[in-house]
Coordinates of C-alpha atoms and ligand atoms in Angstrom, one line a residue:
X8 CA -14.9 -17.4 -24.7
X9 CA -12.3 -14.8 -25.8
X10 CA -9.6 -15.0 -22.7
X11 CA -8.6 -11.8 -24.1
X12 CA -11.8 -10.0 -23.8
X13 CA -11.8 -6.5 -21.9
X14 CA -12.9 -6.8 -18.5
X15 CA -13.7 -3.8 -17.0
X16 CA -13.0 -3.6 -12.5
X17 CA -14.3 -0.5 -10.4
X18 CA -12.8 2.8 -10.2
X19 CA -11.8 2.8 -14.3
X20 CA -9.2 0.1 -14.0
X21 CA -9.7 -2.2 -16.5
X22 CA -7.4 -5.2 -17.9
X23 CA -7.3 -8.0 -20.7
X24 CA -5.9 -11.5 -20.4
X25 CA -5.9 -12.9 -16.8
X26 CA -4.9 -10.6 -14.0
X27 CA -1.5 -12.1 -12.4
X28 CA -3.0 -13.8 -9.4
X29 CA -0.5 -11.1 -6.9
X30 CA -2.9 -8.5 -8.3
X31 CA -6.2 -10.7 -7.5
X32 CA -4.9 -11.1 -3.9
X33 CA -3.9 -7.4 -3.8
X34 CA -7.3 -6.1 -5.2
X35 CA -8.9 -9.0 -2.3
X36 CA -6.9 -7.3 0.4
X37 CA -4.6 -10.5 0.9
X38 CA -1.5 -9.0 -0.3
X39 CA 0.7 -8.0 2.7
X40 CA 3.0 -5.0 1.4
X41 CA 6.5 -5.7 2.7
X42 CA 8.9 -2.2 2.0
X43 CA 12.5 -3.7 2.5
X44 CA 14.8 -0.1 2.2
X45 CA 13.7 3.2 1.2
X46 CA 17.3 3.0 -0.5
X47 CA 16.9 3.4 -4.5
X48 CA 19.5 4.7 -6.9
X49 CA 17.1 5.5 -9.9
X50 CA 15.7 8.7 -8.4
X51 CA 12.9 8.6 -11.2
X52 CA 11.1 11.9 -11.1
X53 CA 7.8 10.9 -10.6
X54 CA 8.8 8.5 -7.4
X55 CA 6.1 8.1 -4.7
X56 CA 7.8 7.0 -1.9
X57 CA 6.9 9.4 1.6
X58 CA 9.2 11.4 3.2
X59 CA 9.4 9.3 5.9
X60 CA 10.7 6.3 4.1
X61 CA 12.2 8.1 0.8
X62 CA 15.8 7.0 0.9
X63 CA 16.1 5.7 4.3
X64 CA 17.2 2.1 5.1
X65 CA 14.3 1.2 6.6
X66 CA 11.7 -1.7 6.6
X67 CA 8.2 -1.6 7.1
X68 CA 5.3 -4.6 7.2
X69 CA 2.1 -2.5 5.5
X70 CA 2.2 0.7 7.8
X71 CA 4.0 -1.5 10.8
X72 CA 7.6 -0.3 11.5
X73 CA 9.4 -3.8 11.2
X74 CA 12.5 -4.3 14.1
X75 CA 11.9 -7.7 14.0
X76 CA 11.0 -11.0 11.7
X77 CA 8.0 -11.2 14.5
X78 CA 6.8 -7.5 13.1
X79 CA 7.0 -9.1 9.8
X80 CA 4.6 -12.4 10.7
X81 CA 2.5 -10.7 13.3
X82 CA 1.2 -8.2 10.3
X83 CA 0.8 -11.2 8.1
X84 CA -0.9 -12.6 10.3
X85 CA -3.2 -9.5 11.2
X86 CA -4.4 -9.2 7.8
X87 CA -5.0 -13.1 7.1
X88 CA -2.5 -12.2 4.2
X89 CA -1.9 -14.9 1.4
X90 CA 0.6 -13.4 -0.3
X91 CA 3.6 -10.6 0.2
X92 CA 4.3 -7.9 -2.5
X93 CA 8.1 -6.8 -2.1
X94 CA 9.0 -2.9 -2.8
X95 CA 10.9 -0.4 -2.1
X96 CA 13.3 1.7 -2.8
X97 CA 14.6 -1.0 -5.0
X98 CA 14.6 -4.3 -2.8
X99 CA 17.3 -5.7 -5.3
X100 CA 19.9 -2.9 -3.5
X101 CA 19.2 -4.9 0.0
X102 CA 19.6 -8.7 -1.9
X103 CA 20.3 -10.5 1.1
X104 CA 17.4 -9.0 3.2
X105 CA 15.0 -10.0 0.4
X106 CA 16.3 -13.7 -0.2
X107 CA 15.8 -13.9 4.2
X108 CA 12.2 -12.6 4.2
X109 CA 10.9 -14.6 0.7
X110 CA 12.5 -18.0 2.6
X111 CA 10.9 -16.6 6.2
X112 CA 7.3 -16.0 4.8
X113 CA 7.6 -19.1 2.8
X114 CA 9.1 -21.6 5.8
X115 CA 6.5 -19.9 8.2
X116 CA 3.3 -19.8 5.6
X117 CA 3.8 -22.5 3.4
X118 CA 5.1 -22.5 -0.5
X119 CA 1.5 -21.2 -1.3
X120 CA 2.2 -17.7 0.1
X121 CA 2.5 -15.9 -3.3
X122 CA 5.6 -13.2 -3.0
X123 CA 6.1 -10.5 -5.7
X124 CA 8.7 -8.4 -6.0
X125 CA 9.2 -4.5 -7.7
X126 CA 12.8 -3.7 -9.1
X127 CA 14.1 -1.2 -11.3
X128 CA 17.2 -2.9 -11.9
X129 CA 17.5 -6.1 -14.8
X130 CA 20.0 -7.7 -12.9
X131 CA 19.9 -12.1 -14.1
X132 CA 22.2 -13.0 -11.0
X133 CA 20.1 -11.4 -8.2
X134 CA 16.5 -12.3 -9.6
X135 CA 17.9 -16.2 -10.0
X136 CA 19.0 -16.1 -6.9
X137 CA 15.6 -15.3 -5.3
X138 CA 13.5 -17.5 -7.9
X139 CA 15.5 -20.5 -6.0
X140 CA 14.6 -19.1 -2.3
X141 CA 11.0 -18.8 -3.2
X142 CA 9.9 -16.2 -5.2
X143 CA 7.3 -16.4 -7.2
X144 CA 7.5 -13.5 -9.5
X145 CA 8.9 -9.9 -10.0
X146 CA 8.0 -6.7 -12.0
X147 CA 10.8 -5.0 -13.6
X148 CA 10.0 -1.4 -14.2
X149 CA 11.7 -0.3 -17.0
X150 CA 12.9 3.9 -17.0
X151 CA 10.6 5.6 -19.5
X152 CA 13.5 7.1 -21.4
X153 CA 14.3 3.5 -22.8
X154 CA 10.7 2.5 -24.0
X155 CA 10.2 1.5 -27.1
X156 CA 12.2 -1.7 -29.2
X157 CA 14.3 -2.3 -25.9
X158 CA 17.3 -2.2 -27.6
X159 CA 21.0 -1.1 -27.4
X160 CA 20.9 0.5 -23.7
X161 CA 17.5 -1.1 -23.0
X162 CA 19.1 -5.0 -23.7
X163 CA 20.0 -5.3 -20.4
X164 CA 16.1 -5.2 -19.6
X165 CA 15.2 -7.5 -22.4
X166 CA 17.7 -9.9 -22.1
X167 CA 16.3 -11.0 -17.8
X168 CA 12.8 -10.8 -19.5
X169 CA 14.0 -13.4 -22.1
X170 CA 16.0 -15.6 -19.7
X171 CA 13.6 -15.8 -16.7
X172 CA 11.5 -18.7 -17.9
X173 CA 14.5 -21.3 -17.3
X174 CA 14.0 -19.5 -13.2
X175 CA 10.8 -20.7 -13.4
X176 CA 8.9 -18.1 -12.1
X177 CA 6.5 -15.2 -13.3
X178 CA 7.8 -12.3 -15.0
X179 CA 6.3 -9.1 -15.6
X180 CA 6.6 -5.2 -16.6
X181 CA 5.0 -2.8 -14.0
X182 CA 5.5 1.3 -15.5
X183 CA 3.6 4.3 -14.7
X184 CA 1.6 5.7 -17.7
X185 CA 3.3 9.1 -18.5
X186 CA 0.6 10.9 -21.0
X187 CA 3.2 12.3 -23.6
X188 CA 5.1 8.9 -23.9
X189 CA 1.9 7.0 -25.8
X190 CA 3.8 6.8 -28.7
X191 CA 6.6 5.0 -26.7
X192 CA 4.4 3.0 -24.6
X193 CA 2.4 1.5 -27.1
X194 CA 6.0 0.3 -29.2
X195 CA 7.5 -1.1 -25.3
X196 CA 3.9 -2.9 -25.2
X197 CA 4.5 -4.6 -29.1
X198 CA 7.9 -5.6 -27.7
X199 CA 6.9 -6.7 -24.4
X200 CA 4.3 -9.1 -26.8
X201 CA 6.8 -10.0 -29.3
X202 CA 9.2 -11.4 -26.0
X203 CA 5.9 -13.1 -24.4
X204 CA 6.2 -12.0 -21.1
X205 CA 3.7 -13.1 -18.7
X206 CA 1.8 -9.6 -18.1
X207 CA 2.3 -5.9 -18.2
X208 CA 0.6 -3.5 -15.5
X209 CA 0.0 -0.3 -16.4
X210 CA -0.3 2.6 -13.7
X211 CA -2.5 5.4 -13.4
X212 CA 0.5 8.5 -13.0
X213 CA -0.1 10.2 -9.7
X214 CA 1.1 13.3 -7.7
X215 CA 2.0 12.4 -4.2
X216 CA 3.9 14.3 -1.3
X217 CA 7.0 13.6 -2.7
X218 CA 6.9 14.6 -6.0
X219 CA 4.7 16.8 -6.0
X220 CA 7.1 20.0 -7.6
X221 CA 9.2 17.7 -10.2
X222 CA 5.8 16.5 -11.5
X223 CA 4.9 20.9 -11.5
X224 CA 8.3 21.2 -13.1
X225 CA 7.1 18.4 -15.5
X226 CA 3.9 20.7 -16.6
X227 CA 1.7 17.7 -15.4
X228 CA -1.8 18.8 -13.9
X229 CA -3.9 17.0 -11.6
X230 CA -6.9 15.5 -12.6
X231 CA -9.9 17.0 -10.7
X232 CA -12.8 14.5 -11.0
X233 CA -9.6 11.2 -10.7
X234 CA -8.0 11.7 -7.2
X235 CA -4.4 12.5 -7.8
X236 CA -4.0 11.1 -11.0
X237 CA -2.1 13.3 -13.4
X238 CA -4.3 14.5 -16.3
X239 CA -4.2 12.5 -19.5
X240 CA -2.5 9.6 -18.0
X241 CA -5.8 7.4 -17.5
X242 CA -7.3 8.1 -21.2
X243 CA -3.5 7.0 -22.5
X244 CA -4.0 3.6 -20.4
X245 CA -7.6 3.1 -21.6
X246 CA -6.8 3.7 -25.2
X247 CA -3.7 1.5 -25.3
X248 CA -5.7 -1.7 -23.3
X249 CA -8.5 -0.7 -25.3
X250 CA -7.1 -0.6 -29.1
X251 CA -4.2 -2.8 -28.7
X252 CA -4.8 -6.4 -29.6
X253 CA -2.0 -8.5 -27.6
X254 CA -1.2 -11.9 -26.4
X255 CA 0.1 -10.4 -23.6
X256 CA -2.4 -9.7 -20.9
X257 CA -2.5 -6.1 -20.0
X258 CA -4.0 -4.7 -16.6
X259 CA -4.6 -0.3 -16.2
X260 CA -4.6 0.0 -12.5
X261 CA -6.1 3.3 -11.0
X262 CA -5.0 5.8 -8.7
X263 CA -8.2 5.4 -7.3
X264 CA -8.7 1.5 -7.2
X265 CA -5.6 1.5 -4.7
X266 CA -6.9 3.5 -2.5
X267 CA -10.5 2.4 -3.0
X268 CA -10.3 -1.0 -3.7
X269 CA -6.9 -2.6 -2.7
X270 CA -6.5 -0.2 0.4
X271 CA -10.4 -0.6 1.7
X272 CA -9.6 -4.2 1.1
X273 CA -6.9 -4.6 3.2
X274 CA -8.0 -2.3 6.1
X275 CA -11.0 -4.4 6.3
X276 CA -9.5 -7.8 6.5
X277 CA -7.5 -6.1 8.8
X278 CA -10.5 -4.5 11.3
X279 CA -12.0 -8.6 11.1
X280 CA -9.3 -9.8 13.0
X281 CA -7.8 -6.9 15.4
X282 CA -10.3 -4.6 16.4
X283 CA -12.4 -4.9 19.4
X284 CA -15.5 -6.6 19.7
X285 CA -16.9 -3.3 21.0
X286 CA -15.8 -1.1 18.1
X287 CA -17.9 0.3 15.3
X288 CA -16.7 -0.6 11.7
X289 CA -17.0 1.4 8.7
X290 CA -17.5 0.9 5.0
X291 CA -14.1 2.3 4.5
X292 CA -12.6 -0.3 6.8
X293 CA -12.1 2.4 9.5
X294 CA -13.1 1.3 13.3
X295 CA -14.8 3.6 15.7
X296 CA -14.3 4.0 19.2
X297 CA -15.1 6.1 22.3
X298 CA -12.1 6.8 24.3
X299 CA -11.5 8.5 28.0
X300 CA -8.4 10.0 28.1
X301 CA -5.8 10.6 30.7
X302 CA -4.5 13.7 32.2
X303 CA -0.8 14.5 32.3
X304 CA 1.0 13.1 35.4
X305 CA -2.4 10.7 36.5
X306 CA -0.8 7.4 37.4
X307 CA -2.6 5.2 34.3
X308 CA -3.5 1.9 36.3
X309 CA -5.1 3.2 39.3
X310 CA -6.6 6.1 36.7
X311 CA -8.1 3.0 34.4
X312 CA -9.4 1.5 37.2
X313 CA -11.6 4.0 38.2
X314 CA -12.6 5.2 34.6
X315 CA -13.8 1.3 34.4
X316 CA -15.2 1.2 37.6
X317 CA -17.4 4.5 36.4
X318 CA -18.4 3.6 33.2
X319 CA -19.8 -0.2 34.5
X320 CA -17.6 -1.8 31.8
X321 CA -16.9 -5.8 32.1
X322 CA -13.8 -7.5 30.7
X323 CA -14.4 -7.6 27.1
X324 CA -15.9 -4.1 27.7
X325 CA -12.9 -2.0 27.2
X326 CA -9.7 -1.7 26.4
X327 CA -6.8 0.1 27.2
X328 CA -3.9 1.4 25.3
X329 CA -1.2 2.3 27.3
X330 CA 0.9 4.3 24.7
X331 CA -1.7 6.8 24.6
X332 CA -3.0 6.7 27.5
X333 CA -6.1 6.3 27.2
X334 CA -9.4 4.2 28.1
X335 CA -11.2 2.3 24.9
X336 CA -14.9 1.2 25.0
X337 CA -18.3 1.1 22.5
X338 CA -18.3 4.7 21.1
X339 CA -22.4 4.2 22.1
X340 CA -21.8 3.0 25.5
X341 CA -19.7 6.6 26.2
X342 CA -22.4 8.5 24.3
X343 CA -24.9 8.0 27.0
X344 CA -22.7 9.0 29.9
X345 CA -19.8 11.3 28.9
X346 CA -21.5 14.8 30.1
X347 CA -21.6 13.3 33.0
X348 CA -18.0 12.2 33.5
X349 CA -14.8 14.0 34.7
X350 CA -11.9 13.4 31.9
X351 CA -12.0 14.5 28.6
X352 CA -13.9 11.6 26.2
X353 CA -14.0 11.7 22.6
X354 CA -15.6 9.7 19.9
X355 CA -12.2 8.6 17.7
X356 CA -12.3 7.0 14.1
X357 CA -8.9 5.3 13.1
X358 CA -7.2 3.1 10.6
X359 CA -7.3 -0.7 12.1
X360 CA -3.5 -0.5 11.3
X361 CA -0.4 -1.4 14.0
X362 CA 0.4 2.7 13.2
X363 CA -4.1 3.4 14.3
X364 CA -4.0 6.9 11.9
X365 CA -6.6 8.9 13.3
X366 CA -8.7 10.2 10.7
X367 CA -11.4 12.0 12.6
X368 CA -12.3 12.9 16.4
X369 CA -15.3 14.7 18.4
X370 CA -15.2 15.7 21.6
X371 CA -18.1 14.6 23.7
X372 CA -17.8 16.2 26.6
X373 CA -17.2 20.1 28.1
X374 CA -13.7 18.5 29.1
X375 CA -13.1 17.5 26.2
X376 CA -13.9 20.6 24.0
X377 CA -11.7 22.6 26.0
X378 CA -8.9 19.9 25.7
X379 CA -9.4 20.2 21.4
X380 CA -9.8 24.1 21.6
X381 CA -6.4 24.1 23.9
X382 CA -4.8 21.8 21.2
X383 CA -5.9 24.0 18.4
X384 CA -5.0 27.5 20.0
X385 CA -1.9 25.9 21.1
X386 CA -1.1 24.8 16.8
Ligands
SF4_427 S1 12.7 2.9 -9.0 FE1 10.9 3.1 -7.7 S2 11.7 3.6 -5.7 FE2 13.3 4.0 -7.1 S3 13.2 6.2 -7.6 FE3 12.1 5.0 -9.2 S4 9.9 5.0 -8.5 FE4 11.2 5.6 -6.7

């Protein structure tokens, strides 16, 4: 069998050569994301990082706020995850943070836990220093304006390519697929070949909150039938895994296979082991649940109490989450009586994620509509 054959995985992405096994566990869902510092000097144009994190020292396990190392584990934990992917910012600004969470996850999950790590900057020192507390791999992304032979001003970026063998851990290339820079691309992927590194990952170029006016200012378009990929960047990827014949393996990876594949994934694994017996799950990975909620200034315990006592519901039955003060049960359970009841109850679909996103609710109840028509007058 040709190893190098094209295979060809959902939403367009495609690759050739063996996947690293970080991106098998990603695209399975396993890979916990761990953000170390929204901190980044490279300021890259097309950076995706939210508002919320973008340049703020701050630390987040998946969509969990992390104040503790028993944020980080707990979220491990909650997604079964077998591996950690490292990002940013650029973790290598926060060194010392990284090195104590690679030798946390890997005293607490065993030497098996696969951690990979993003960076931006080719420093030897740093990278060394984390192969020896654990790590099992990291990703440079190399700046766009120095693809191509990786020479003079690119050396620095060759030469940690070239020396991380004697580390003795994976090495790799991760760069967005900018549509005018084929030309480029395709030369950085001959050189990339030529140094034998272990893969390169190409991304699908995407608009995001963030960047959304440099990327204007750039004349890119979005794509209308490819989420928010940026027009022209998926054919560039295609062609180049497509024509190119490499010893390196090469992977395209989607705007649409992270949110459809990797993300679904994830949620999923993630529903399995923390939502409630008596929620509905989705295809998506979302969870469904009917919820009774409480009115400003009722006093929550002896209020839950009596919501429970109405609605017949046994331990197991219910749930209730203080923080937003609320009752939880089966969204069919509060179907059947919710005209009847009351408090305002609404049928609620969320992320099964420690931040629960709301993506959709529906009041089911004359209490309730007047509560969602208050909220939207009062916008
Ligand atoms: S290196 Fe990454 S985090 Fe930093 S600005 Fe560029 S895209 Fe954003």
């Amino acid at each position: 069998m040709n190893a190098n054959r094209l295979h060809l995985l959902p939403m367009a992405s495609s690759h050739r050569g063996a996947l690293s096994p970080a991106c098998t566990q990603c695209a399975e869902g396993r890979k916990m994301v761990l953000f170390v510092t929204g901190l980044c000097r490279f300021r890259c144009f097309y950076c995706p990082v939210s508002p919320a994190r973008n340049q703020l020292d701050v630390v987040y396990a998946n969509e969990r706020r992390v104040r503790s190392d028993a944020d980080v584990l707990d979220e491990a934990r909650a997604i079964g995850a077998s591996g950690t992917g490292i990002t940013g910012g650029d973790p290598l600004g926060v060194v010392d943070r990284v090195e104590h969470y690679v030798r946390l996850l890997k005293h607490e999950f065993g030497a098996d836990h696969d951690i990979h790590l993003y960076t931006h900057e080719p420093n030897p020192e740093k990278l060394a220093r984390l192969a020896r507390a654990g790590l099992d791999e990291f990703r440079l992304h190399i700046p766009h304006y120095l693809w191509g032979p990786l020479t003079s001003d690119g050396g620095a970026y060759r030469s940690v390519l070239e020396t991380a063998p004697d580390w003795g851990i994976r090495r790799g290339v991760e760069v967005p697929v900018l549509p005018e820079k084929e030309a480029e691309l395709r030369r950085l992927l001959l050189t990339l070949d030529a140094i034998g590194v272990d893969f390169v990952n190409l991304n699908e170029l995407e608009f995001s909150e963030t960047n959304e006016t440099k990327m204007r200012e750039h004349h890119y378009r979005v794509d209308p039938r490819n989420g928010w990929g940026v027009r022209g960047s998926r054919a560039v990827a295609e062609r180049l895994v497509r024509e190119l014949s490499l010893s390196v393996p090469v992977h395209y990876c989607s705007s649409r296979f992270k949110d459809g594949v990797q993300l679904r994934q994830r949620l999923r694994r993630r529903a399995d082991r923390t939502a409630p017996a008596f929620a509905r799950r989705t295809e998506d990975g979302t969870v469904v649940l009917g919820v009774v909620e409480a009115e400003v200034g009722e006093e929550l315990d002896r209020w839950s109490a009596r919501v429970v006592r109405r609605l017949g519901a046994g331990p197991g039955d219910y749930r209730v989450d203080e923080a937003r003060r609320r009752v939880e049960v089966s969204p069919l359970a509060l179907r059947r009586v919710a005209r009847r009841l009351p408090w305002a109850a609404f049928e609620v679909e969320v992320y099964p994620t420690a931040d629960a996103l709301e993506v959709e609710r529906a009041p089911l109840n004359a209490v309730a509509r007047t509560k969602a028509g208050l909220a939207l007058g009062g916008e």
